[in-house]
Amino acid sequence: MTKSAITHFLFLVLLVGMSRLVNAQSLSPEAQMLVKRGQAALDKDDFALAIRDLEQARQLAPKNSGVLRPLLLCYLQSGRLNEAVKLGREAVASSPNDTELHHWLGLAYFKVGQNTEAREELQQAENLAVGRSDIHFDLALVLLSQVQYAAAASQLETALRINPSSSLAHLLLGRAYQNTNRTLDAIDQFRSALRIDPNAPLAHYHLGFAYASLGQNPQAISEYETEVSRTPDSPEVQYQLGRCLLESGDWKSAVTHLQRATELDASHENVFYELGKALLLSGNVVGATGALQRAIALNPTDPSPHYQLARTLDKSGDPVAARKEWQRFAELKKSHQETGGMATGRNQ
């Protein structure tokens, strides 16, 4: 093939490519009207109307990304997740270099619990669009759900370099640090979140948890008390405050918060276990017995409640029942040791 022939061939290829691009991007006047109307409805959160118009536009231009993007977003935001996944797959197949389509398909996968696929799509979006803090943030959410704390921290660090004013990103980065034993760094992130947004959800709780993990109970109690004043109906916040007060020797206050935690959620063994300890230390043997028996009913294989119940029954003057609990404690402890487990993760 001569040089001029090669040049002519490449020119024809370029023309064909441009023609396909124009065809892919162009919309008929009717389709343009439907997209414009659908986008206006989407902006008003009228998803039903938006979907109706955009689905009609898709019939006229089935592979046009200007139609597929808002329609996918409508499905995603209206909770029609299976349709979002199906459309997203078809859309990225026809527009493999469209950042938003990969991004929103990743979010759809995440919302239906397909985290591996979500991660792949968000990584593809990340590769296509450098410097998008929202993509790094959403990828971090997937990684956190997969307990990939170090990888999530890396994504959140990148997101914050791009957008340092995101309170939620600071909060989640603090949680990632806390779960990788970087507690001091976690505290810095929780404080940053609160500086940006003093009402950041559960920021005081997470800060209290970090202080408690360092054994700094006075600071932890202060943060937990602040969180309780904001979210009094959170059983976890009430539990952690009660537990911290118990460790600090304030048994009466501990009982108040631990009892409140059991009222809010009666399904957690740890709350009844700590309540039983607090009631016993407060001299309420009958109450302690009931709480510890409830803890055992919720988790019969945990040795710790049997240990505390044995002590409680001794104090109540029932040595026979106490001996049975001592024996059960010893059996469970031995069983845990033989299977390589810990007898308990708590102080008895």
CSV table of C-alpha atoms in Angstrom, one decimal, residues 14 50 52 106 115 123 130 143-144 154 161 174 177 184 196-197 206 240 249 253 268 271 280 283 303 315 318 348:
chain,number,residue,atom,x,y,z
A,14,LEU,CA,-11.4,8.8,11.1
A,50,ALA,CA,-38.4,11.5,35.4
A,52,ARG,CA,-41.3,7.9,32.5
A,106,GLY,CA,-20.7,0.8,41.4
A,115,ASN,CA,-19.4,-5.4,47.0
A,123,GLN,CA,-12.0,1.5,40.6
A,130,VAL,CA,-8.4,11.5,38.4
A,143,LEU,CA,-13.8,-1.1,51.3
A,144,LEU,CA,-15.1,-0.3,54.9
A,154,SER,CA,-5.9,5.3,51.7
A,161,ARG,CA,-6.6,15.9,49.9
A,174,GLY,CA,-11.0,8.2,62.0
A,177,TYR,CA,-7.6,4.5,61.7
A,184,LEU,CA,-4.1,8.9,68.1
A,196,ILE,CA,-16.0,21.3,60.4
A,197,ASP,CA,-19.5,20.2,61.7
A,206,HIS,CA,-16.4,7.7,68.2
A,240,GLN,CA,-20.5,2.3,76.1
A,249,GLY,CA,-16.2,3.1,89.8
A,253,SER,CA,-24.5,6.0,87.1
A,268,HIS,CA,-27.2,-8.1,73.4
A,271,VAL,CA,-25.2,-5.2,78.0
A,280,LEU,CA,-23.7,-6.6,92.1
A,283,GLY,CA,-25.3,-4.3,96.3
A,303,PRO,CA,-17.8,-18.3,80.4
A,315,LYS,CA,-23.3,-13.4,98.0
A,318,ASP,CA,-27.0,-20.1,97.7
A,348,GLN,CA,-13.9,-11.2,85.0
